[in-house]
Amino acid sequence: MYNLEWEEEVENLKMAMNKPFLKWAGGKAKLVPFILHNLPTQSHNRLIEPFAGSAALSLASNFDAYLLNDKNADLIGLFQMLKQEKQLFIDYARSFFIAANNEETRFYELREQFNYSQELAERSALFIYLNRHAFNGLCRYNSKGLFNVPFGRYKVPYFPEVEMQGFIDKSDRIELMCDDFEAALALAGNDDIVYCDPPYVPLSDTASFTTYASGGFDLHDQSRLAEVAKQVSEESKGVLISNHDTKFTREIYKEARLEAIDVQRNIAAKGSSRKKVGELLAIYGE
């Protein structure tokens, strides 16, 4: 089991790194030092994230280039708007963060506006609004592809302008794509490091949360990722995957070097249910 003996290094890194501007289930902001410490190589040419999520690792690290992929079109569309429009988009997104919009009836009106919007700037700004006003910052869609997370009841939702500016500062080095993870992995070359943060294997039969984008991510997909990661690691500078520490994940990652750590999970509805769980890193290509 990993332990933080290198505390000074960790604290220095925390002070220097940019934080993600999105709240994200299973986000890796707190695990960045652990992940960076276990990358297959310390090369800093290009980092590929086939499951970008909040892009916590990319924002906290210092690579020459980044490739961020995710199947969630709203997420990639938001990144694209911020990359292209910069402060103009930040100012527009901030316009939704007013007291009148932090009210239940208004929240559901804006959620419906998001679900039926065809305009990228509006949809992207509302995505940030929902991320900070919806329950626990969850990103979840129903079978019709409609965002369905309920109102979060926060006293004063935080507008992440500083964190969005951190993304902008790095955006010239960021390439974006919206596709299956295999399409992103297929682009990995000799100078690339890959970090995969897929939807996690559930810890129990009732704990699955995979509907952050259409199609979900089942156990077959988990096994497919492990197989492709091993292949890609032979053509790149290595692949690192994070997941829950379970019997299943240890089996599918048995050909990788494994590192484990206990992590506080804060996505549960009740505070009493928020406890430490085992996190596993599978490292291919050393």
PDB file of C-alpha atoms in Angstrom:
ATOM      1  CA  MET A   1       0.000   0.000   0.000  1.00  0.00           C
ATOM      2  CA  TYR A   2       1.366   3.390  -1.036  1.00  0.00           C
ATOM      3  CA  ASN A   3       2.074   5.972   1.662  1.00  0.00           C
ATOM      4  CA  LEU A   4       2.998   9.636   1.324  1.00  0.00           C
ATOM      5  CA  GLU A   5       6.555   9.577   2.606  1.00  0.00           C
ATOM      6  CA  TRP A   6       7.472  12.315   0.135  1.00  0.00           C
ATOM      7  CA  GLU A   7       5.158  14.879   1.823  1.00  0.00           C
ATOM      8  CA  GLU A   8       7.340  17.905   1.045  1.00  0.00           C
ATOM      9  CA  GLU A   9       7.326  17.059  -2.666  1.00  0.00           C
ATOM     10  CA  VAL A  10       3.553  16.650  -2.577  1.00  0.00           C
ATOM     11  CA  GLU A  11       2.959  19.994  -0.846  1.00  0.00           C
ATOM     12  CA  ASN A  12       5.212  21.836  -3.296  1.00  0.00           C
ATOM     13  CA  LEU A  13       3.362  20.298  -6.226  1.00  0.00           C
ATOM     14  CA  LYS A  14      -0.040  21.222  -4.787  1.00  0.00           C
ATOM     15  CA  MET A  15       1.026  24.845  -4.495  1.00  0.00           C
ATOM     16  CA  ALA A  16       2.221  24.989  -8.112  1.00  0.00           C
ATOM     17  CA  MET A  17      -0.533  23.115  -9.972  1.00  0.00           C
ATOM     18  CA  ASN A  18      -3.638  24.526 -11.635  1.00  0.00           C
ATOM     19  CA  LYS A  19      -6.895  23.125 -10.306  1.00  0.00           C
ATOM     20  CA  PRO A  20      -9.774  21.907 -12.510  1.00  0.00           C
ATOM     21  CA  PHE A  21     -12.645  24.357 -12.928  1.00  0.00           C
ATOM     22  CA  LEU A  22     -15.290  21.604 -12.979  1.00  0.00           C
ATOM     23  CA  LYS A  23     -16.569  19.538 -10.082  1.00  0.00           C
ATOM     24  CA  TRP A  24     -16.375  15.933 -11.277  1.00  0.00           C
ATOM     25  CA  ALA A  25     -17.349  12.554  -9.818  1.00  0.00           C
ATOM     26  CA  GLY A  26     -14.092  10.705  -9.204  1.00  0.00           C
ATOM     27  CA  GLY A  27     -12.022  13.775 -10.078  1.00  0.00           C
ATOM     28  CA  LYS A  28      -8.291  13.308  -9.581  1.00  0.00           C
ATOM     29  CA  ALA A  29      -7.218  16.683  -8.156  1.00  0.00           C
ATOM     30  CA  LYS A  30      -6.248  15.147  -4.802  1.00  0.00           C
ATOM     31  CA  LEU A  31      -4.496  12.191  -6.441  1.00  0.00           C
ATOM     32  CA  VAL A  32      -2.331  14.159  -8.870  1.00  0.00           C
ATOM     33  CA  PRO A  33       0.923  13.776  -6.860  1.00  0.00           C
ATOM     34  CA  PHE A  34       0.367  10.012  -6.539  1.00  0.00           C
ATOM     35  CA  ILE A  35      -0.352   9.650 -10.265  1.00  0.00           C
ATOM     36  CA  LEU A  36       2.564  11.791 -11.422  1.00  0.00           C
ATOM     37  CA  HIS A  37       4.902   9.904  -9.098  1.00  0.00           C
ATOM     38  CA  ASN A  38       3.882   6.630 -10.768  1.00  0.00           C
ATOM     39  CA  LEU A  39       3.935   7.628 -14.434  1.00  0.00           C
ATOM     40  CA  PRO A  40       5.864   5.024 -16.472  1.00  0.00           C
ATOM     41  CA  THR A  41       8.417   7.689 -17.449  1.00  0.00           C
ATOM     42  CA  GLN A  42       9.203  11.268 -16.543  1.00  0.00           C
ATOM     43  CA  SER A  43       9.231  12.348 -20.206  1.00  0.00           C
ATOM     44  CA  HIS A  44       7.170  15.496 -20.728  1.00  0.00           C
ATOM     45  CA  ASN A  45       6.477  15.505 -24.459  1.00  0.00           C
ATOM     46  CA  ARG A  46       2.728  14.819 -24.715  1.00  0.00           C
ATOM     47  CA  LEU A  47       0.118  13.564 -22.256  1.00  0.00           C
ATOM     48  CA  ILE A  48      -2.959  11.826 -23.673  1.00  0.00           C
ATOM     49  CA  GLU A  49      -6.128  11.528 -21.568  1.00  0.00           C
ATOM     50  CA  PRO A  50      -8.712   9.323 -23.358  1.00  0.00           C
ATOM     51  CA  PHE A  51     -11.197   9.989 -20.500  1.00  0.00           C
ATOM     52  CA  ALA A  52     -10.584  13.681 -19.872  1.00  0.00           C
ATOM     53  CA  GLY A  53     -13.266  14.426 -17.286  1.00  0.00           C
ATOM     54  CA  SER A  54     -12.195  17.553 -15.407  1.00  0.00           C
ATOM     55  CA  ALA A  55      -8.657  17.183 -16.872  1.00  0.00           C
ATOM     56  CA  ALA A  56      -7.179  17.412 -13.375  1.00  0.00           C
ATOM     57  CA  LEU A  57      -3.911  15.698 -14.307  1.00  0.00           C
ATOM     58  CA  SER A  58      -3.353  17.749 -17.450  1.00  0.00           C
ATOM     59  CA  LEU A  59      -4.042  21.008 -15.649  1.00  0.00           C
ATOM     60  CA  ALA A  60      -1.694  20.111 -12.800  1.00  0.00           C
ATOM     61  CA  SER A  61       1.204  18.813 -14.911  1.00  0.00           C
ATOM     62  CA  ASN A  62       3.667  20.459 -17.267  1.00  0.00           C
ATOM     63  CA  PHE A  63       3.853  18.683 -20.623  1.00  0.00           C
ATOM     64  CA  ASP A  64       4.777  20.194 -23.963  1.00  0.00           C
ATOM     65  CA  ALA A  65       1.386  19.146 -25.378  1.00  0.00           C
ATOM     66  CA  TYR A  66      -1.884  17.491 -24.332  1.00  0.00           C
ATOM     67  CA  LEU A  67      -4.592  15.490 -26.073  1.00  0.00           C
ATOM     68  CA  LEU A  68      -7.884  15.524 -24.184  1.00  0.00           C
ATOM     69  CA  ASN A  69     -10.592  13.146 -25.376  1.00  0.00           C
ATOM     70  CA  ASP A  70     -13.971  12.363 -23.881  1.00  0.00           C
ATOM     71  CA  LYS A  71     -17.222  10.855 -25.172  1.00  0.00           C
ATOM     72  CA  ASN A  72     -19.171  13.584 -23.383  1.00  0.00           C
ATOM     73  CA  ALA A  73     -19.785  16.108 -26.163  1.00  0.00           C
ATOM     74  CA  ASP A  74     -20.905  18.803 -23.704  1.00  0.00           C
ATOM     75  CA  LEU A  75     -17.613  18.561 -21.849  1.00  0.00           C
ATOM     76  CA  ILE A  76     -15.453  18.780 -24.974  1.00  0.00           C
ATOM     77  CA  GLY A  77     -17.657  21.538 -26.365  1.00  0.00           C
ATOM     78  CA  LEU A  78     -17.087  23.532 -23.180  1.00  0.00           C
ATOM     79  CA  PHE A  79     -13.323  23.042 -23.389  1.00  0.00           C
ATOM     80  CA  GLN A  80     -13.451  24.153 -27.028  1.00  0.00           C
ATOM     81  CA  MET A  81     -15.407  27.319 -26.216  1.00  0.00           C
ATOM     82  CA  LEU A  82     -12.990  28.239 -23.455  1.00  0.00           C
ATOM     83  CA  LYS A  83      -9.993  27.553 -25.707  1.00  0.00           C
ATOM     84  CA  GLN A  84     -11.414  29.689 -28.536  1.00  0.00           C
ATOM     85  CA  GLU A  85     -13.244  32.529 -26.782  1.00  0.00           C
ATOM     86  CA  LYS A  86     -11.171  32.780 -23.611  1.00  0.00           C
ATOM     87  CA  GLN A  87     -12.190  35.679 -21.310  1.00  0.00           C
ATOM     88  CA  LEU A  88     -15.227  36.533 -23.442  1.00  0.00           C
ATOM     89  CA  PHE A  89     -16.672  33.112 -22.694  1.00  0.00           C
ATOM     90  CA  ILE A  90     -15.802  33.381 -18.990  1.00  0.00           C
ATOM     91  CA  ASP A  91     -17.717  36.672 -18.804  1.00  0.00           C
ATOM     92  CA  TYR A  92     -20.710  35.098 -20.533  1.00  0.00           C
ATOM     93  CA  ALA A  93     -20.702  32.045 -18.261  1.00  0.00           C
ATOM     94  CA  ARG A  94     -20.492  34.292 -15.193  1.00  0.00           C
ATOM     95  CA  SER A  95     -23.747  35.989 -16.213  1.00  0.00           C
ATOM     96  CA  PHE A  96     -25.668  32.873 -15.119  1.00  0.00           C
ATOM     97  CA  PHE A  97     -24.194  33.011 -11.610  1.00  0.00           C
ATOM     98  CA  ILE A  98     -26.641  35.469 -10.067  1.00  0.00           C
ATOM     99  CA  ALA A  99     -28.773  35.127  -6.948  1.00  0.00           C
ATOM    100  CA  ALA A 100     -31.994  34.926  -8.969  1.00  0.00           C
ATOM    101  CA  ASN A 101     -30.715  31.753 -10.691  1.00  0.00           C
ATOM    102  CA  ASN A 102     -29.871  30.040  -7.402  1.00  0.00           C
ATOM    103  CA  GLU A 103     -33.489  29.117  -6.792  1.00  0.00           C
ATOM    104  CA  GLU A 104     -35.134  25.756  -7.402  1.00  0.00           C
ATOM    105  CA  THR A 105     -37.751  26.777  -9.964  1.00  0.00           C
ATOM    106  CA  ARG A 106     -35.222  28.801 -11.919  1.00  0.00           C
ATOM    107  CA  PHE A 107     -32.704  25.945 -11.793  1.00  0.00           C
ATOM    108  CA  TYR A 108     -35.139  23.588 -13.517  1.00  0.00           C
ATOM    109  CA  GLU A 109     -35.945  26.228 -16.139  1.00  0.00           C
ATOM    110  CA  LEU A 110     -32.265  26.630 -16.939  1.00  0.00           C
ATOM    111  CA  ARG A 111     -31.736  22.863 -16.907  1.00  0.00           C
ATOM    112  CA  GLU A 112     -34.468  22.532 -19.538  1.00  0.00           C
ATOM    113  CA  GLN A 113     -32.944  25.399 -21.511  1.00  0.00           C
ATOM    114  CA  PHE A 114     -29.626  23.509 -21.499  1.00  0.00           C
ATOM    115  CA  ASN A 115     -31.226  20.238 -22.569  1.00  0.00           C
ATOM    116  CA  TYR A 116     -32.853  21.759 -25.651  1.00  0.00           C
ATOM    117  CA  SER A 117     -30.226  24.332 -26.585  1.00  0.00           C
ATOM    118  CA  GLN A 118     -28.571  23.918 -29.984  1.00  0.00           C
ATOM    119  CA  GLU A 119     -26.154  26.835 -29.506  1.00  0.00           C
ATOM    120  CA  LEU A 120     -22.686  25.808 -28.332  1.00  0.00           C
ATOM    121  CA  ALA A 121     -21.819  28.922 -26.318  1.00  0.00           C
ATOM    122  CA  GLU A 122     -25.136  28.871 -24.453  1.00  0.00           C
ATOM    123  CA  ARG A 123     -25.003  25.147 -23.841  1.00  0.00           C
ATOM    124  CA  SER A 124     -21.397  25.365 -22.608  1.00  0.00           C
ATOM    125  CA  ALA A 125     -22.130  28.237 -20.222  1.00  0.00           C
ATOM    126  CA  LEU A 126     -25.154  26.411 -18.853  1.00  0.00           C
ATOM    127  CA  PHE A 127     -23.013  23.291 -18.420  1.00  0.00           C
ATOM    128  CA  ILE A 128     -20.845  25.269 -15.972  1.00  0.00           C
ATOM    129  CA  TYR A 129     -23.964  26.637 -14.280  1.00  0.00           C
ATOM    130  CA  LEU A 130     -25.349  23.118 -13.823  1.00  0.00           C
ATOM    131  CA  ASN A 131     -21.984  21.815 -12.651  1.00  0.00           C
ATOM    132  CA  ARG A 132     -21.985  24.315  -9.781  1.00  0.00           C
ATOM    133  CA  HIS A 133     -25.718  24.387  -8.978  1.00  0.00           C
ATOM    134  CA  ALA A 134     -26.764  20.732  -9.414  1.00  0.00           C
ATOM    135  CA  PHE A 135     -26.591  18.173  -6.620  1.00  0.00           C
ATOM    136  CA  ASN A 136     -23.006  17.222  -5.745  1.00  0.00           C
ATOM    137  CA  GLY A 137     -21.746  18.547  -9.070  1.00  0.00           C
ATOM    138  CA  LEU A 138     -22.874  15.343 -10.767  1.00  0.00           C
ATOM    139  CA  CYS A 139     -22.976  15.027 -14.539  1.00  0.00           C
ATOM    140  CA  ARG A 140     -25.662  12.514 -15.474  1.00  0.00           C
ATOM    141  CA  TYR A 141     -28.019  12.015 -18.410  1.00  0.00           C
ATOM    142  CA  ASN A 142     -31.150   9.913 -18.804  1.00  0.00           C
ATOM    143  CA  SER A 143     -31.858   7.418 -21.597  1.00  0.00           C
ATOM    144  CA  LYS A 144     -33.006  10.265 -23.850  1.00  0.00           C
ATOM    145  CA  GLY A 145     -29.718  12.092 -23.385  1.00  0.00           C
ATOM    146  CA  LEU A 146     -31.202  14.775 -21.123  1.00  0.00           C
ATOM    147  CA  PHE A 147     -29.277  16.103 -18.122  1.00  0.00           C
ATOM    148  CA  ASN A 148     -31.327  15.034 -15.088  1.00  0.00           C
ATOM    149  CA  VAL A 149     -29.380  15.886 -11.897  1.00  0.00           C
ATOM    150  CA  PRO A 150     -31.608  17.694  -9.344  1.00  0.00           C
ATOM    151  CA  PHE A 151     -31.085  21.083  -7.709  1.00  0.00           C
ATOM    152  CA  GLY A 152     -28.174  21.174  -5.269  1.00  0.00           C
ATOM    153  CA  ARG A 153     -29.334  23.852  -2.779  1.00  0.00           C
ATOM    154  CA  TYR A 154     -25.971  25.598  -2.337  1.00  0.00           C
ATOM    155  CA  LYS A 155     -25.990  28.903  -0.469  1.00  0.00           C
ATOM    156  CA  VAL A 156     -23.574  30.711  -2.803  1.00  0.00           C
ATOM    157  CA  PRO A 157     -22.361  28.567  -5.743  1.00  0.00           C
ATOM    158  CA  TYR A 158     -18.738  29.273  -6.618  1.00  0.00           C
ATOM    159  CA  PHE A 159     -17.881  30.634 -10.038  1.00  0.00           C
ATOM    160  CA  PRO A 160     -14.470  29.168 -11.006  1.00  0.00           C
ATOM    161  CA  GLU A 161     -13.023  32.106 -12.948  1.00  0.00           C
ATOM    162  CA  VAL A 162      -9.460  31.703 -11.684  1.00  0.00           C
ATOM    163  CA  GLU A 163      -9.474  27.992 -12.538  1.00  0.00           C
ATOM    164  CA  MET A 164     -10.931  28.680 -16.006  1.00  0.00           C
ATOM    165  CA  GLN A 165      -8.155  31.190 -16.631  1.00  0.00           C
ATOM    166  CA  GLY A 166      -5.685  28.453 -15.683  1.00  0.00           C
ATOM    167  CA  PHE A 167      -7.161  26.300 -18.461  1.00  0.00           C
ATOM    168  CA  ILE A 168      -6.863  29.195 -20.912  1.00  0.00           C
ATOM    169  CA  ASP A 169      -3.198  29.701 -20.009  1.00  0.00           C
ATOM    170  CA  LYS A 170      -2.508  26.119 -21.097  1.00  0.00           C
ATOM    171  CA  SER A 171      -5.027  25.907 -23.940  1.00  0.00           C
ATOM    172  CA  ASP A 172      -2.551  26.566 -26.769  1.00  0.00           C
ATOM    173  CA  ARG A 173      -0.927  23.234 -25.874  1.00  0.00           C
ATOM    174  CA  ILE A 174      -4.241  21.358 -25.705  1.00  0.00           C
ATOM    175  CA  GLU A 175      -5.787  19.390 -28.573  1.00  0.00           C
ATOM    176  CA  LEU A 176      -9.384  18.227 -28.146  1.00  0.00           C
ATOM    177  CA  MET A 177     -11.388  15.319 -29.524  1.00  0.00           C
ATOM    178  CA  CYS A 178     -14.722  13.645 -28.749  1.00  0.00           C
ATOM    179  CA  ASP A 179     -14.622   9.935 -29.521  1.00  0.00           C
ATOM    180  CA  ASP A 180     -14.301   6.454 -28.045  1.00  0.00           C
ATOM    181  CA  PHE A 181     -11.195   5.931 -25.925  1.00  0.00           C
ATOM    182  CA  GLU A 182      -9.702   3.572 -28.519  1.00  0.00           C
ATOM    183  CA  ALA A 183      -9.611   6.372 -31.073  1.00  0.00           C
ATOM    184  CA  ALA A 184      -7.512   8.474 -28.697  1.00  0.00           C
ATOM    185  CA  LEU A 185      -5.258   5.573 -27.758  1.00  0.00           C
ATOM    186  CA  ALA A 186      -4.654   4.851 -31.447  1.00  0.00           C
ATOM    187  CA  LEU A 187      -2.935   8.241 -31.704  1.00  0.00           C
ATOM    188  CA  ALA A 188      -0.317   7.447 -29.064  1.00  0.00           C
ATOM    189  CA  GLY A 189       3.203   7.485 -30.433  1.00  0.00           C
ATOM    190  CA  ASN A 190       6.766   7.072 -29.229  1.00  0.00           C
ATOM    191  CA  ASP A 191       6.824  10.377 -27.328  1.00  0.00           C
ATOM    192  CA  ASP A 192       3.420  10.056 -25.619  1.00  0.00           C
ATOM    193  CA  ILE A 193       2.372   9.094 -22.109  1.00  0.00           C
ATOM    194  CA  VAL A 194      -1.232   7.958 -21.635  1.00  0.00           C
ATOM    195  CA  TYR A 195      -3.330   8.379 -18.497  1.00  0.00           C
ATOM    196  CA  CYS A 196      -6.717   6.613 -18.474  1.00  0.00           C
ATOM    197  CA  ASP A 197      -9.343   7.534 -15.889  1.00  0.00           C
ATOM    198  CA  PRO A 198     -12.374   5.501 -17.042  1.00  0.00           C
ATOM    199  CA  PRO A 199     -15.731   5.324 -15.256  1.00  0.00           C
ATOM    200  CA  TYR A 200     -14.868   3.121 -12.312  1.00  0.00           C
ATOM    201  CA  VAL A 201     -15.830  -0.504 -11.729  1.00  0.00           C
ATOM    202  CA  PRO A 202     -18.644  -0.428  -9.125  1.00  0.00           C
ATOM    203  CA  LEU A 203     -17.743  -1.470  -5.590  1.00  0.00           C
ATOM    204  CA  SER A 204     -21.106  -3.214  -5.268  1.00  0.00           C
ATOM    205  CA  ASP A 205     -24.034  -4.260  -7.468  1.00  0.00           C
ATOM    206  CA  THR A 206     -25.931  -1.083  -6.534  1.00  0.00           C
ATOM    207  CA  ALA A 207     -23.040   1.380  -6.695  1.00  0.00           C
ATOM    208  CA  SER A 208     -22.593   1.700 -10.457  1.00  0.00           C
ATOM    209  CA  PHE A 209     -22.373   5.243 -11.816  1.00  0.00           C
ATOM    210  CA  THR A 210     -21.392   5.194 -15.463  1.00  0.00           C
ATOM    211  CA  THR A 211     -23.947   7.365 -17.265  1.00  0.00           C
ATOM    212  CA  TYR A 212     -21.828  10.482 -17.595  1.00  0.00           C
ATOM    213  CA  ALA A 213     -22.142  10.086 -21.373  1.00  0.00           C
ATOM    214  CA  SER A 214     -24.358   8.067 -23.681  1.00  0.00           C
ATOM    215  CA  GLY A 215     -23.622   4.368 -23.831  1.00  0.00           C
ATOM    216  CA  GLY A 216     -22.255   3.883 -20.333  1.00  0.00           C
ATOM    217  CA  PHE A 217     -19.139   1.848 -19.619  1.00  0.00           C
ATOM    218  CA  ASP A 218     -19.598  -1.815 -18.651  1.00  0.00           C
ATOM    219  CA  LEU A 219     -17.254  -4.593 -17.554  1.00  0.00           C
ATOM    220  CA  HIS A 220     -16.596  -5.592 -21.151  1.00  0.00           C
ATOM    221  CA  ASP A 221     -15.388  -2.049 -21.814  1.00  0.00           C
ATOM    222  CA  GLN A 222     -13.159  -2.252 -18.730  1.00  0.00           C
ATOM    223  CA  SER A 223     -11.531  -5.431 -20.050  1.00  0.00           C
ATOM    224  CA  ARG A 224     -11.233  -3.937 -23.540  1.00  0.00           C
ATOM    225  CA  LEU A 225      -9.407  -0.937 -22.093  1.00  0.00           C
ATOM    226  CA  ALA A 226      -6.929  -3.171 -20.242  1.00  0.00           C
ATOM    227  CA  GLU A 227      -6.162  -5.122 -23.409  1.00  0.00           C
ATOM    228  CA  VAL A 228      -5.687  -2.040 -25.573  1.00  0.00           C
ATOM    229  CA  ALA A 229      -3.596  -0.310 -22.880  1.00  0.00           C
ATOM    230  CA  LYS A 230      -1.107  -3.176 -22.882  1.00  0.00           C
ATOM    231  CA  GLN A 231      -0.784  -2.972 -26.681  1.00  0.00           C
ATOM    232  CA  VAL A 232      -0.414   0.818 -26.698  1.00  0.00           C
ATOM    233  CA  SER A 233       2.212   0.725 -23.960  1.00  0.00           C
ATOM    234  CA  GLU A 234       4.530  -1.095 -26.371  1.00  0.00           C
ATOM    235  CA  GLU A 235       4.267   1.740 -28.897  1.00  0.00           C
ATOM    236  CA  SER A 236       4.412   4.695 -26.490  1.00  0.00           C
ATOM    237  CA  LYS A 237       6.173   5.722 -23.307  1.00  0.00           C
ATOM    238  CA  GLY A 238       3.605   3.849 -21.258  1.00  0.00           C
ATOM    239  CA  VAL A 239       0.006   3.777 -20.084  1.00  0.00           C
ATOM    240  CA  LEU A 240      -1.340   4.318 -16.583  1.00  0.00           C
ATOM    241  CA  ILE A 241      -4.940   3.438 -15.629  1.00  0.00           C
ATOM    242  CA  SER A 242      -6.729   4.316 -12.402  1.00  0.00           C
ATOM    243  CA  ASN A 243      -9.727   2.401 -11.055  1.00  0.00           C
ATOM    244  CA  HIS A 244     -11.276   0.990  -7.909  1.00  0.00           C
ATOM    245  CA  ASP A 245      -9.179  -1.647  -6.154  1.00  0.00           C
ATOM    246  CA  THR A 246     -11.315  -4.777  -6.620  1.00  0.00           C
ATOM    247  CA  LYS A 247     -10.796  -8.451  -7.393  1.00  0.00           C
ATOM    248  CA  PHE A 248     -12.029  -7.781 -10.938  1.00  0.00           C
ATOM    249  CA  THR A 249      -9.637  -4.895 -11.638  1.00  0.00           C
ATOM    250  CA  ARG A 250      -6.675  -6.763 -10.204  1.00  0.00           C
ATOM    251  CA  GLU A 251      -7.489  -9.615 -12.561  1.00  0.00           C
ATOM    252  CA  ILE A 252      -7.825  -7.543 -15.743  1.00  0.00           C
ATOM    253  CA  TYR A 253      -4.680  -5.545 -14.865  1.00  0.00           C
ATOM    254  CA  LYS A 254      -2.623  -8.559 -13.837  1.00  0.00           C
ATOM    255  CA  GLU A 255       0.003  -7.870 -16.514  1.00  0.00           C
ATOM    256  CA  ALA A 256       0.657  -4.364 -15.199  1.00  0.00           C
ATOM    257  CA  ARG A 257       2.551  -3.111 -12.162  1.00  0.00           C
ATOM    258  CA  LEU A 258      -0.020  -2.241  -9.517  1.00  0.00           C
ATOM    259  CA  GLU A 259       0.068   0.513  -6.898  1.00  0.00           C
ATOM    260  CA  ALA A 260      -2.717   1.123  -4.375  1.00  0.00           C
ATOM    261  CA  ILE A 261      -3.827   3.922  -2.084  1.00  0.00           C
ATOM    262  CA  ASP A 262      -6.891   4.695   0.064  1.00  0.00           C
ATOM    263  CA  VAL A 263      -8.850   7.718  -1.147  1.00  0.00           C
ATOM    264  CA  GLN A 264     -11.652   9.748   0.427  1.00  0.00           C
ATOM    265  CA  ARG A 265     -14.749   9.649  -1.766  1.00  0.00           C
ATOM    266  CA  ASN A 266     -17.097  12.647  -1.427  1.00  0.00           C
ATOM    267  CA  ILE A 267     -19.812  11.904  -3.974  1.00  0.00           C
ATOM    268  CA  ALA A 268     -22.209  10.056  -1.620  1.00  0.00           C
ATOM    269  CA  ALA A 269     -25.437  11.847  -0.703  1.00  0.00           C
ATOM    270  CA  LYS A 270     -24.972  11.374   3.035  1.00  0.00           C
ATOM    271  CA  GLY A 271     -21.890  12.523   4.866  1.00  0.00           C
ATOM    272  CA  SER A 272     -21.890   9.273   6.859  1.00  0.00           C
ATOM    273  CA  SER A 273     -21.491   7.341   3.586  1.00  0.00           C
ATOM    274  CA  ARG A 274     -18.415   9.272   2.488  1.00  0.00           C
ATOM    275  CA  LYS A 275     -15.539   7.022   3.398  1.00  0.00           C
ATOM    276  CA  LYS A 276     -12.169   5.909   2.133  1.00  0.00           C
ATOM    277  CA  VAL A 277     -12.056   3.386  -0.681  1.00  0.00           C
ATOM    278  CA  GLY A 278      -9.201   1.556  -2.353  1.00  0.00           C
ATOM    279  CA  GLU A 279      -7.800   3.185  -5.480  1.00  0.00           C
ATOM    280  CA  LEU A 280      -5.630   1.171  -7.870  1.00  0.00           C
ATOM    281  CA  LEU A 281      -3.117   2.301 -10.472  1.00  0.00           C
ATOM    282  CA  ALA A 282      -2.191  -0.119 -13.251  1.00  0.00           C
ATOM    283  CA  ILE A 283       1.106   0.890 -14.871  1.00  0.00           C
ATOM    284  CA  TYR A 284       2.022  -0.568 -18.268  1.00  0.00           C
ATOM    285  CA  GLY A 285       5.237  -0.073 -20.149  1.00  0.00           C
ATOM    286  CA  GLU A 286       8.018   0.223 -17.602  1.00  0.00           C
TER     287      GLU A 286
END
